Amino acid sequence: MNSTNLHSRIIGSGRCLPERIVSNGELAANLDTTDEWIRSRTGIGQRHIAAEGQTSSDLAFAASQQALAAAGVSAAELDLIIVATSTPDFIFPSTACLLQAKLGAKNGAAFDVQAVCSGFVYALTTADAYIRGGLARTALVVGAEVFSRILDWNDRSTAVLFGDGAGAVVLRADNAPGIEACALHADGSQAGILSVPGNVCGGKVIGSPFLQMDGQAVFKFAVRVLDEVAREVLAKANTDIEHLDWLIPHQANVRIIEATAKRLGLPSERAIVSVERHANTSAASIPLAFDEAVRDGRIRQGQRVLFEGVGGGFTWGAVLFRF
Ligand code: UT7
């Protein structure tokens, strides 16, 4: 391999959703909400919820096994593992280290990235930089979340929006791209519009352990930055929306996805939508949607795909690649 012309390519993907499916109707039995409200405002019809004791590293492990099998790569070949999560198993060690142990991998670095719903594009961009810089050759990048643990199930404005799951991809160094362009951004001054403003201190929870959100502020912010960052990476790669096969934005709300596609001038059928069945799985949402679309044959080798994330921090970013 020519080390002066290194790129990274996605060579396999996998996903894991907890068995238990909770419909909107089931939520409406205990909350002042309706299936009609949830569907019309968000496009969400159901979500998967982790079993008691099932953790982000458990979901990450199952998704990673699928991704490694699809890539034809063994755990021993991995020299980098990055897990994007805001719902880690522990404060430490990282979920990536726990995943590494479950996989029986030992060779190389393992760490978590915390950028909430942008976590997967942050992790993928980081892995791409490691590979292009010659620091890693075969990387596993995972988004894994159990957001059900940080929801106040009595708060209808947030409880209906999220679900649990994990998605994984294997990246490998190659002389051909692969990943063509990445962009990451953050604006910490917007931290207050989406947060879990709590901590554990001296054995007690300080602040709140539950997700809080100004839904309308998040909605407006998301639509603006998803448009901007898509244009930014397309320009970086000297291409345009005409040459894009698939858009996979963060799956939070079908109205945000449709508004983003419209602003970009992309026909809405070229945006992959899985939020109806998964709800918002934060860092897991993009790799979950990607793996589904690869396995059902929509996304094919050689096609150009754009991942876009946006979430708490505030953070946002995009990764443009050829599959
Ligand atoms: O990963 C990034 C994370 N989050 C997002 O991307 C979310 C972005 N924001 C959104 O998707 C939308 O803002 C929401 C779906 C969260 C809310 O939709 P909205 O159209 O902005 O509704 P709203 O917050 O303005 O609320 C409208 C009404 C309120 O009642 P009043 O004050 O008009 O009487 C809410 O109390 O809807 C009420 N409401 C509900 N009603 C039934 C809020 N949640 C519910 C609910 N069921 N679950």
CSV table of N, CA and C in Angstrom, one decimal, residues 75-225:
chain,number,residue,atom,x,y,z
A,75,ALA,N,-11.3,-9.8,15.1
A,75,ALA,CA,-11.1,-8.8,16.2
A,75,ALA,C,-9.6,-8.5,16.3
A,76,ALA,N,-8.7,-9.5,16.1
A,76,ALA,CA,-7.3,-9.4,16.3
A,76,ALA,C,-6.7,-8.3,15.3
A,77,GLU,N,-7.4,-8.1,14.2
A,77,GLU,CA,-6.9,-7.1,13.2
A,77,GLU,C,-7.2,-5.7,13.5
A,78,LEU,N,-8.1,-5.5,14.5
A,78,LEU,CA,-8.5,-4.1,14.9
A,78,LEU,C,-7.4,-3.4,15.6
A,79,ASP,N,-6.9,-2.3,15.1
A,79,ASP,CA,-6.0,-1.5,15.9
A,79,ASP,C,-6.5,-0.2,16.4
A,80,LEU,N,-7.9,0.0,16.2
A,80,LEU,CA,-8.5,1.1,16.8
A,80,LEU,C,-10.0,0.8,17.0
A,81,ILE,N,-10.5,1.1,18.2
A,81,ILE,CA,-11.9,1.0,18.4
A,81,ILE,C,-12.4,2.3,19.0
A,82,ILE,N,-13.4,2.9,18.4
A,82,ILE,CA,-14.0,4.1,18.9
A,82,ILE,C,-15.5,3.9,19.1
A,83,VAL,N,-16.0,4.1,20.3
A,83,VAL,CA,-17.4,4.0,20.5
A,83,VAL,C,-18.0,5.4,20.8
A,84,ALA,N,-19.0,5.8,20.0
A,84,ALA,CA,-19.7,7.1,20.3
A,84,ALA,C,-20.9,6.8,21.2
A,85,THR,N,-20.9,7.4,22.4
A,85,THR,CA,-22.1,7.1,23.3
A,85,THR,C,-22.2,8.2,24.3
A,86,SER,N,-23.4,8.5,24.7
A,86,SER,CA,-23.6,9.5,25.8
A,86,SER,C,-24.3,8.7,26.9
A,87,THR,N,-24.4,7.4,26.7
A,87,THR,CA,-25.0,6.5,27.8
A,87,THR,C,-24.0,5.3,28.0
A,88,PRO,N,-22.8,5.7,28.5
A,88,PRO,CA,-21.8,4.6,28.7
A,88,PRO,C,-22.2,3.7,29.8
A,89,ASP,N,-21.6,2.5,29.8
A,89,ASP,CA,-21.9,1.5,30.8
A,89,ASP,C,-21.5,2.1,32.2
A,90,PHE,N,-20.3,2.7,32.2
A,90,PHE,CA,-19.7,3.2,33.5
A,90,PHE,C,-19.2,4.6,33.2
A,91,ILE,N,-18.8,5.3,34.3
A,91,ILE,CA,-18.1,6.6,34.2
A,91,ILE,C,-16.7,6.2,33.6
A,92,PHE,N,-16.0,5.2,34.1
A,92,PHE,CA,-14.9,4.6,33.4
A,92,PHE,C,-14.8,3.1,33.9
A,93,PRO,N,-14.2,2.2,33.2
A,93,PRO,CA,-13.5,2.4,31.9
A,93,PRO,C,-14.5,2.7,30.8
A,94,SER,N,-13.9,3.2,29.6
A,94,SER,CA,-14.8,3.5,28.5
A,94,SER,C,-15.5,2.3,28.0
A,95,THR,N,-16.6,2.6,27.3
A,95,THR,CA,-17.4,1.6,26.7
A,95,THR,C,-16.6,0.9,25.6
A,96,ALA,N,-15.7,1.6,25.0
A,96,ALA,CA,-14.9,1.0,23.9
A,96,ALA,C,-13.9,0.0,24.5
A,97,CYS,N,-13.4,0.2,25.7
A,97,CYS,CA,-12.5,-0.8,26.4
A,97,CYS,C,-13.3,-2.0,26.7
A,98,LEU,N,-14.6,-1.8,27.2
A,98,LEU,CA,-15.4,-2.9,27.6
A,98,LEU,C,-15.8,-3.7,26.3
A,99,LEU,N,-16.0,-3.0,25.2
A,99,LEU,CA,-16.3,-3.7,24.0
A,99,LEU,C,-15.1,-4.5,23.5
A,100,GLN,N,-13.9,-3.8,23.6
A,100,GLN,CA,-12.7,-4.5,23.2
A,100,GLN,C,-12.5,-5.8,23.9
A,101,ALA,N,-12.8,-5.8,25.2
A,101,ALA,CA,-12.7,-7.1,26.0
A,101,ALA,C,-13.7,-8.1,25.5
A,102,LYS,N,-14.9,-7.7,25.2
A,102,LYS,CA,-16.0,-8.6,24.8
A,102,LYS,C,-15.6,-9.2,23.5
A,103,LEU,N,-15.0,-8.4,22.6
A,103,LEU,CA,-14.6,-8.9,21.3
A,103,LEU,C,-13.3,-9.8,21.3
A,104,GLY,N,-12.6,-9.7,22.5
A,104,GLY,CA,-11.4,-10.5,22.6
A,104,GLY,C,-10.3,-9.8,21.7
A,105,ALA,N,-10.4,-8.5,21.5
A,105,ALA,CA,-9.4,-7.7,20.7
A,105,ALA,C,-8.4,-7.2,21.7
A,106,LYS,N,-7.1,-7.1,21.3
A,106,LYS,CA,-6.1,-6.6,22.2
A,106,LYS,C,-5.1,-5.6,21.5
A,107,ASN,N,-5.2,-5.5,20.2
A,107,ASN,CA,-4.2,-4.8,19.5
A,107,ASN,C,-4.6,-3.4,19.2
A,108,GLY,N,-4.2,-2.4,20.0
A,108,GLY,CA,-4.4,-1.0,19.6
A,108,GLY,C,-5.3,-0.2,20.6
A,109,ALA,N,-5.7,1.0,20.2
A,109,ALA,CA,-6.3,1.9,21.1
A,109,ALA,C,-7.8,1.7,21.1
A,110,ALA,N,-8.4,2.0,22.2
A,110,ALA,CA,-9.9,2.0,22.4
A,110,ALA,C,-10.3,3.2,23.2
A,111,PHE,N,-11.2,4.0,22.7
A,111,PHE,CA,-11.7,5.1,23.5
A,111,PHE,C,-13.1,5.5,23.1
A,112,ASP,N,-13.8,6.3,23.9
A,112,ASP,CA,-15.2,6.8,23.6
A,112,ASP,C,-15.1,8.2,23.1
A,113,VAL,N,-16.1,8.5,22.3
A,113,VAL,CA,-16.3,9.9,21.8
A,113,VAL,C,-17.7,10.3,22.3
A,114,GLN,N,-17.8,11.5,22.9
A,114,GLN,CA,-19.0,12.0,23.5
A,114,GLN,C,-19.4,13.2,22.8
A,115,ALA,N,-20.3,13.1,21.8
A,115,ALA,CA,-20.8,14.3,21.0
A,115,ALA,C,-22.3,14.1,20.8
A,116,VAL,N,-22.9,13.4,21.7
A,116,VAL,CA,-24.4,13.1,21.7
A,116,VAL,C,-24.8,12.6,20.3
A,117,CYS,N,-25.8,13.2,19.7
A,117,CYS,CA,-26.3,12.7,18.5
A,117,CYS,C,-25.4,12.9,17.3
A,118,SER,N,-24.4,13.7,17.5
A,118,SER,CA,-23.3,13.8,16.4
A,118,SER,C,-22.2,12.8,16.6
A,119,GLY,N,-22.3,12.0,17.7
A,119,GLY,CA,-21.2,11.2,18.1
A,119,GLY,C,-20.7,10.3,17.0
A,120,PHE,N,-21.5,9.7,16.2
A,120,PHE,CA,-21.0,8.8,15.2
A,120,PHE,C,-20.2,9.5,14.1
A,121,VAL,N,-20.7,10.7,13.7
A,121,VAL,CA,-19.8,11.4,12.7
A,121,VAL,C,-18.6,11.9,13.3
A,122,TYR,N,-18.6,12.3,14.6
A,122,TYR,CA,-17.3,12.6,15.3
A,122,TYR,C,-16.4,11.4,15.3
A,123,ALA,N,-16.9,10.3,15.7
A,123,ALA,CA,-16.1,9.1,15.8
A,123,ALA,C,-15.5,8.6,14.4
A,124,LEU,N,-16.4,8.7,13.4
A,124,LEU,CA,-15.9,8.3,12.1
A,124,LEU,C,-14.9,9.2,11.5
A,125,THR,N,-15.0,10.5,11.8
A,125,THR,CA,-14.0,11.5,11.3
A,125,THR,C,-12.7,11.3,12.1
A,126,THR,N,-12.8,11.0,13.3
A,126,THR,CA,-11.6,10.7,14.1
A,126,THR,C,-10.9,9.5,13.6
A,127,ALA,N,-11.6,8.4,13.3
A,127,ALA,CA,-11.0,7.2,12.8
A,127,ALA,C,-10.4,7.4,11.4
A,128,ASP,N,-11.1,8.2,10.6
A,128,ASP,CA,-10.6,8.5,9.3
A,128,ASP,C,-9.2,9.3,9.4
A,129,ALA,N,-9.1,10.2,10.4
A,129,ALA,CA,-7.9,10.9,10.6
A,129,ALA,C,-6.8,10.0,11.0
A,130,TYR,N,-7.1,9.1,11.9
A,130,TYR,CA,-6.1,8.1,12.4
A,130,TYR,C,-5.6,7.3,11.2
A,131,ILE,N,-6.5,6.8,10.3
A,131,ILE,CA,-6.1,6.0,9.2
A,131,ILE,C,-5.3,6.8,8.2
A,132,ARG,N,-5.8,8.0,7.8
A,132,ARG,CA,-5.0,8.8,6.9
A,132,ARG,C,-3.7,9.2,7.4
A,133,GLY,N,-3.6,9.3,8.7
A,133,GLY,CA,-2.3,9.7,9.4
A,133,GLY,C,-1.4,8.5,9.6
A,134,GLY,N,-1.8,7.3,9.2
A,134,GLY,CA,-1.0,6.2,9.4
A,134,GLY,C,-0.9,5.6,10.8
A,135,LEU,N,-1.8,6.1,11.7
A,135,LEU,CA,-1.8,5.6,13.1
A,135,LEU,C,-2.7,4.3,13.3
A,136,ALA,N,-3.5,4.0,12.3
A,136,ALA,CA,-4.3,2.8,12.4
A,136,ALA,C,-4.6,2.3,11.0
A,137,ARG,N,-4.8,1.0,10.9
A,137,ARG,CA,-5.1,0.4,9.6
A,137,ARG,C,-6.5,-0.1,9.5
A,138,THR,N,-7.0,-0.7,10.6
A,138,THR,CA,-8.3,-1.3,10.6
A,138,THR,C,-9.1,-0.8,11.9
A,139,ALA,N,-10.1,-0.1,11.7
A,139,ALA,CA,-10.8,0.6,12.8
A,139,ALA,C,-12.3,0.1,12.9
A,140,LEU,N,-12.7,-0.1,14.1
A,140,LEU,CA,-14.1,-0.3,14.4
A,140,LEU,C,-14.7,0.9,15.0
A,141,VAL,N,-15.8,1.4,14.3
A,141,VAL,CA,-16.5,2.6,14.8
A,141,VAL,C,-17.9,2.3,15.1
A,142,VAL,N,-18.3,2.6,16.3
A,142,VAL,CA,-19.6,2.2,16.8
A,142,VAL,C,-20.4,3.3,17.4
A,143,GLY,N,-21.7,3.4,17.2
A,143,GLY,CA,-22.6,4.3,17.9
A,143,GLY,C,-23.5,3.4,18.7
A,144,ALA,N,-23.5,3.6,20.1
A,144,ALA,CA,-24.3,2.7,20.9
A,144,ALA,C,-25.0,3.5,22.0
A,145,GLU,N,-26.2,3.3,22.2
A,145,GLU,CA,-27.0,4.1,23.2
A,145,GLU,C,-28.1,3.3,23.9
A,146,VAL,N,-28.2,3.6,25.2
A,146,VAL,CA,-29.4,3.2,26.0
A,146,VAL,C,-30.1,4.5,26.5
A,147,PHE,N,-30.6,5.3,25.6
A,147,PHE,CA,-31.2,6.6,26.1
A,147,PHE,C,-32.4,6.4,27.0
A,148,SER,N,-33.0,5.1,27.0
A,148,SER,CA,-34.1,4.9,27.9
A,148,SER,C,-33.8,5.1,29.3
A,149,ARG,N,-32.5,5.0,29.6
A,149,ARG,CA,-32.0,5.1,31.0
A,149,ARG,C,-31.9,6.6,31.5
A,150,ILE,N,-31.9,7.5,30.5
A,150,ILE,CA,-31.8,8.9,30.9
A,150,ILE,C,-33.0,9.7,30.6
A,151,LEU,N,-34.1,9.0,30.4
A,151,LEU,CA,-35.4,9.7,30.1
A,151,LEU,C,-36.3,9.7,31.4
A,152,ASP,N,-37.0,10.8,31.6
A,152,ASP,CA,-38.0,10.9,32.6
A,152,ASP,C,-39.3,10.4,32.0
A,153,TRP,N,-39.7,9.2,32.3
A,153,TRP,CA,-40.8,8.5,31.7
A,153,TRP,C,-42.1,9.1,32.0
A,154,ASN,N,-42.1,10.2,32.9
A,154,ASN,CA,-43.3,10.9,33.1
A,154,ASN,C,-43.4,12.2,32.3
A,155,ASP,N,-42.3,12.5,31.5
A,155,ASP,CA,-42.2,13.7,30.8
A,155,ASP,C,-42.6,13.4,29.3
A,156,ARG,N,-43.8,13.7,28.9
A,156,ARG,CA,-44.3,13.4,27.6
A,156,ARG,C,-43.5,14.1,26.5
A,157,SER,N,-42.9,15.3,26.8
A,157,SER,CA,-42.2,16.1,25.8
A,157,SER,C,-40.9,15.4,25.3
A,158,THR,N,-40.3,14.5,26.2
A,158,THR,CA,-39.1,13.9,25.8
A,158,THR,C,-39.2,12.4,25.7
A,159,ALA,N,-40.0,11.8,26.6
A,159,ALA,CA,-40.1,10.3,26.7
A,159,ALA,C,-40.4,9.6,25.4
A,160,VAL,N,-41.3,10.3,24.6
A,160,VAL,CA,-41.8,9.6,23.3
A,160,VAL,C,-40.7,9.6,22.2
A,161,LEU,N,-39.6,10.4,22.4
A,161,LEU,CA,-38.8,10.7,21.2
A,161,LEU,C,-37.6,9.7,21.0
A,162,PHE,N,-37.2,9.0,22.1
A,162,PHE,CA,-35.9,8.3,22.0
A,162,PHE,C,-36.1,6.7,22.1
A,163,GLY,N,-35.0,6.0,21.6
A,163,GLY,CA,-35.0,4.6,21.7
A,163,GLY,C,-33.6,4.1,21.9
A,164,ASP,N,-33.4,2.8,22.0
A,164,ASP,CA,-32.0,2.2,22.3
A,164,ASP,C,-31.6,1.4,21.1
A,165,GLY,N,-30.3,1.3,20.9
A,165,GLY,CA,-29.7,0.5,19.8
A,165,GLY,C,-28.3,0.8,19.6
A,166,ALA,N,-27.7,0.1,18.6
A,166,ALA,CA,-26.3,0.3,18.2
A,166,ALA,C,-26.1,-0.1,16.8
A,167,GLY,N,-25.1,0.7,16.2
A,167,GLY,CA,-24.7,0.4,14.8
A,167,GLY,C,-23.2,0.5,14.7
A,168,ALA,N,-22.6,-0.3,13.8
A,168,ALA,CA,-21.1,-0.4,13.8
A,168,ALA,C,-20.7,-0.4,12.3
A,169,VAL,N,-19.5,0.2,12.1
A,169,VAL,CA,-18.8,0.0,10.8
A,169,VAL,C,-17.4,-0.4,11.0
A,170,VAL,N,-16.8,-1.1,10.0
A,170,VAL,CA,-15.4,-1.4,10.0
A,170,VAL,C,-14.8,-0.5,8.9
A,171,LEU,N,-13.7,0.2,9.3
A,171,LEU,CA,-13.0,1.0,8.3
A,171,LEU,C,-11.6,0.4,8.0
A,172,ARG,N,-11.2,0.5,6.8
A,172,ARG,CA,-9.8,-0.1,6.5
A,172,ARG,C,-9.1,0.9,5.6
A,173,ALA,N,-7.8,1.0,5.8
A,173,ALA,CA,-6.9,1.8,5.0
A,173,ALA,C,-6.9,1.3,3.6
A,174,ASP,N,-6.9,2.2,2.6
A,174,ASP,CA,-7.0,1.9,1.2
A,174,ASP,C,-6.3,3.0,0.4
A,175,ASN,N,-5.9,2.7,-0.8
A,175,ASN,CA,-5.4,3.8,-1.6
A,175,ASN,C,-6.5,4.6,-2.4
A,176,ALA,N,-7.7,4.0,-2.4
A,176,ALA,CA,-8.8,4.7,-3.0
A,176,ALA,C,-9.8,5.2,-1.9
A,177,PRO,N,-10.4,6.4,-2.1
A,177,PRO,CA,-11.4,6.7,-1.1
A,177,PRO,C,-12.7,6.0,-1.6
A,178,GLY,N,-13.5,5.5,-0.7
A,178,GLY,CA,-13.6,5.7,0.7
A,178,GLY,C,-14.1,7.1,1.1
A,179,ILE,N,-13.7,7.4,2.3
A,179,ILE,CA,-14.2,8.7,2.8
A,179,ILE,C,-13.5,9.8,2.0
A,180,GLU,N,-14.4,10.7,1.5
A,180,GLU,CA,-13.9,11.8,0.7
A,180,GLU,C,-13.8,13.1,1.4
A,181,ALA,N,-14.6,13.4,2.3
A,181,ALA,CA,-14.6,14.7,3.1
A,181,ALA,C,-15.3,14.6,4.4
A,182,CYS,N,-14.8,15.3,5.4
A,182,CYS,CA,-15.5,15.3,6.7
A,182,CYS,C,-15.5,16.8,7.2
A,183,ALA,N,-16.5,17.1,8.0
A,183,ALA,CA,-16.5,18.4,8.7
A,183,ALA,C,-17.1,18.2,10.1
A,184,LEU,N,-16.5,18.8,11.1
A,184,LEU,CA,-17.1,18.8,12.4
A,184,LEU,C,-17.2,20.2,13.0
A,185,HIS,N,-18.3,20.4,13.8
A,185,HIS,CA,-18.4,21.8,14.4
A,185,HIS,C,-19.0,21.6,15.8
A,186,ALA,N,-18.8,22.7,16.6
A,186,ALA,CA,-19.5,22.7,17.9
A,186,ALA,C,-19.8,24.2,18.2
A,187,ASP,N,-20.8,24.4,19.0
A,187,ASP,CA,-21.1,25.7,19.6
A,187,ASP,C,-21.6,25.5,21.0
A,188,GLY,N,-20.6,25.5,21.9
A,188,GLY,CA,-20.9,25.2,23.4
A,188,GLY,C,-21.8,26.2,24.0
A,189,SER,N,-22.0,27.4,23.4
A,189,SER,CA,-22.9,28.4,23.9
A,189,SER,C,-24.4,27.9,23.9
A,190,GLN,N,-24.6,26.9,23.1
A,190,GLN,CA,-26.0,26.3,23.0
A,190,GLN,C,-26.2,25.1,23.8
A,191,ALA,N,-25.3,24.9,24.8
A,191,ALA,CA,-25.4,23.7,25.7
A,191,ALA,C,-26.7,23.5,26.3
A,192,GLY,N,-27.4,24.6,26.7
A,192,GLY,CA,-28.6,24.5,27.5
A,192,GLY,C,-29.8,24.0,26.7
A,193,ILE,N,-29.8,24.0,25.4
A,193,ILE,CA,-31.1,23.6,24.7
A,193,ILE,C,-31.3,22.1,24.6
A,194,LEU,N,-30.3,21.3,24.9
A,194,LEU,CA,-30.4,19.9,25.0
A,194,LEU,C,-29.3,19.3,25.9
A,195,SER,N,-29.7,18.8,27.1
A,195,SER,CA,-28.7,18.4,28.0
A,195,SER,C,-29.3,17.4,29.0
A,196,VAL,N,-28.4,16.7,29.7
A,196,VAL,CA,-28.7,16.0,30.9
A,196,VAL,C,-27.8,16.6,32.0
A,197,PRO,N,-28.3,17.6,32.6
A,197,PRO,CA,-27.4,18.5,33.4
A,197,PRO,C,-27.2,17.9,34.9
A,198,GLY,N,-26.6,16.7,34.9
A,198,GLY,CA,-26.4,16.1,36.2
A,198,GLY,C,-25.0,15.4,36.3
A,199,ASN,N,-24.7,15.0,37.5
A,199,ASN,CA,-23.4,14.4,37.7
A,199,ASN,C,-23.5,13.5,39.0
A,200,VAL,N,-22.5,12.6,39.1
A,200,VAL,CA,-22.5,11.8,40.4
A,200,VAL,C,-21.4,12.4,41.2
A,201,CYS,N,-21.7,12.7,42.5
A,201,CYS,CA,-20.6,13.3,43.3
A,201,CYS,C,-20.8,12.8,44.7
A,202,GLY,N,-19.8,12.2,45.3
A,202,GLY,CA,-19.9,11.7,46.7
A,202,GLY,C,-21.1,10.7,46.8
A,203,GLY,N,-21.3,10.0,45.8
A,203,GLY,CA,-22.4,8.9,45.9
A,203,GLY,C,-23.8,9.4,45.6
A,204,LYS,N,-23.9,10.7,45.3
A,204,LYS,CA,-25.3,11.3,45.0
A,204,LYS,C,-25.4,11.9,43.6
A,205,VAL,N,-26.6,11.9,43.1
A,205,VAL,CA,-26.8,12.6,41.8
A,205,VAL,C,-26.9,14.1,42.1
A,206,ILE,N,-26.1,14.8,41.5
A,206,ILE,CA,-26.1,16.3,41.6
A,206,ILE,C,-26.7,16.8,40.3
A,207,GLY,N,-27.7,17.7,40.4
A,207,GLY,CA,-28.4,18.2,39.2
A,207,GLY,C,-29.5,17.2,38.8
A,208,SER,N,-29.7,17.1,37.5
A,208,SER,CA,-30.8,16.2,37.0
A,208,SER,C,-30.1,15.1,36.2
A,209,PRO,N,-30.6,13.8,36.4
A,209,PRO,CA,-30.1,12.7,35.6
A,209,PRO,C,-30.9,12.5,34.4
A,210,PHE,N,-31.9,13.4,34.1
A,210,PHE,CA,-32.8,13.2,33.0
A,210,PHE,C,-32.6,14.2,31.8
A,211,LEU,N,-32.9,13.7,30.6
A,211,LEU,CA,-32.7,14.6,29.4
A,211,LEU,C,-33.7,15.8,29.5
A,212,GLN,N,-33.2,16.9,29.2
A,212,GLN,CA,-34.1,18.1,29.1
A,212,GLN,C,-33.8,18.8,27.7
A,213,MET,N,-34.9,19.3,27.1
A,213,MET,CA,-34.7,19.8,25.7
A,213,MET,C,-35.7,20.9,25.5
A,214,ASP,N,-35.2,22.0,24.8
A,214,ASP,CA,-36.1,23.0,24.2
A,214,ASP,C,-36.3,22.5,22.7
A,215,GLY,N,-37.4,21.8,22.5
A,215,GLY,CA,-37.6,21.1,21.2
A,215,GLY,C,-37.6,22.0,20.1
A,216,GLN,N,-38.2,23.2,20.2
A,216,GLN,CA,-38.3,24.1,19.0
A,216,GLN,C,-37.0,24.7,18.7
A,217,ALA,N,-36.2,25.1,19.7
A,217,ALA,CA,-34.9,25.6,19.5
A,217,ALA,C,-34.0,24.6,18.8
A,218,VAL,N,-34.1,23.3,19.3
A,218,VAL,CA,-33.3,22.3,18.7
A,218,VAL,C,-33.7,22.1,17.2
A,219,PHE,N,-35.0,22.1,17.0
A,219,PHE,CA,-35.5,21.8,15.6
A,219,PHE,C,-34.9,22.9,14.7
A,220,LYS,N,-35.0,24.2,15.0
A,220,LYS,CA,-34.5,25.2,14.1
A,220,LYS,C,-33.0,25.1,13.9
A,221,PHE,N,-32.3,24.9,15.0
A,221,PHE,CA,-30.8,24.8,14.9
A,221,PHE,C,-30.5,23.7,14.0
A,222,ALA,N,-31.1,22.5,14.2
A,222,ALA,CA,-30.8,21.3,13.4
A,222,ALA,C,-31.0,21.5,11.9
A,223,VAL,N,-32.1,22.1,11.5
A,223,VAL,CA,-32.4,22.3,10.1
A,223,VAL,C,-31.3,23.2,9.5
A,224,ARG,N,-31.0,24.2,10.2
A,224,ARG,CA,-30.0,25.2,9.6
A,224,ARG,C,-28.6,24.5,9.4
A,225,VAL,N,-28.1,23.9,10.5
A,225,VAL,CA,-26.7,23.4,10.4
A,225,VAL,C,-26.6,22.1,9.6
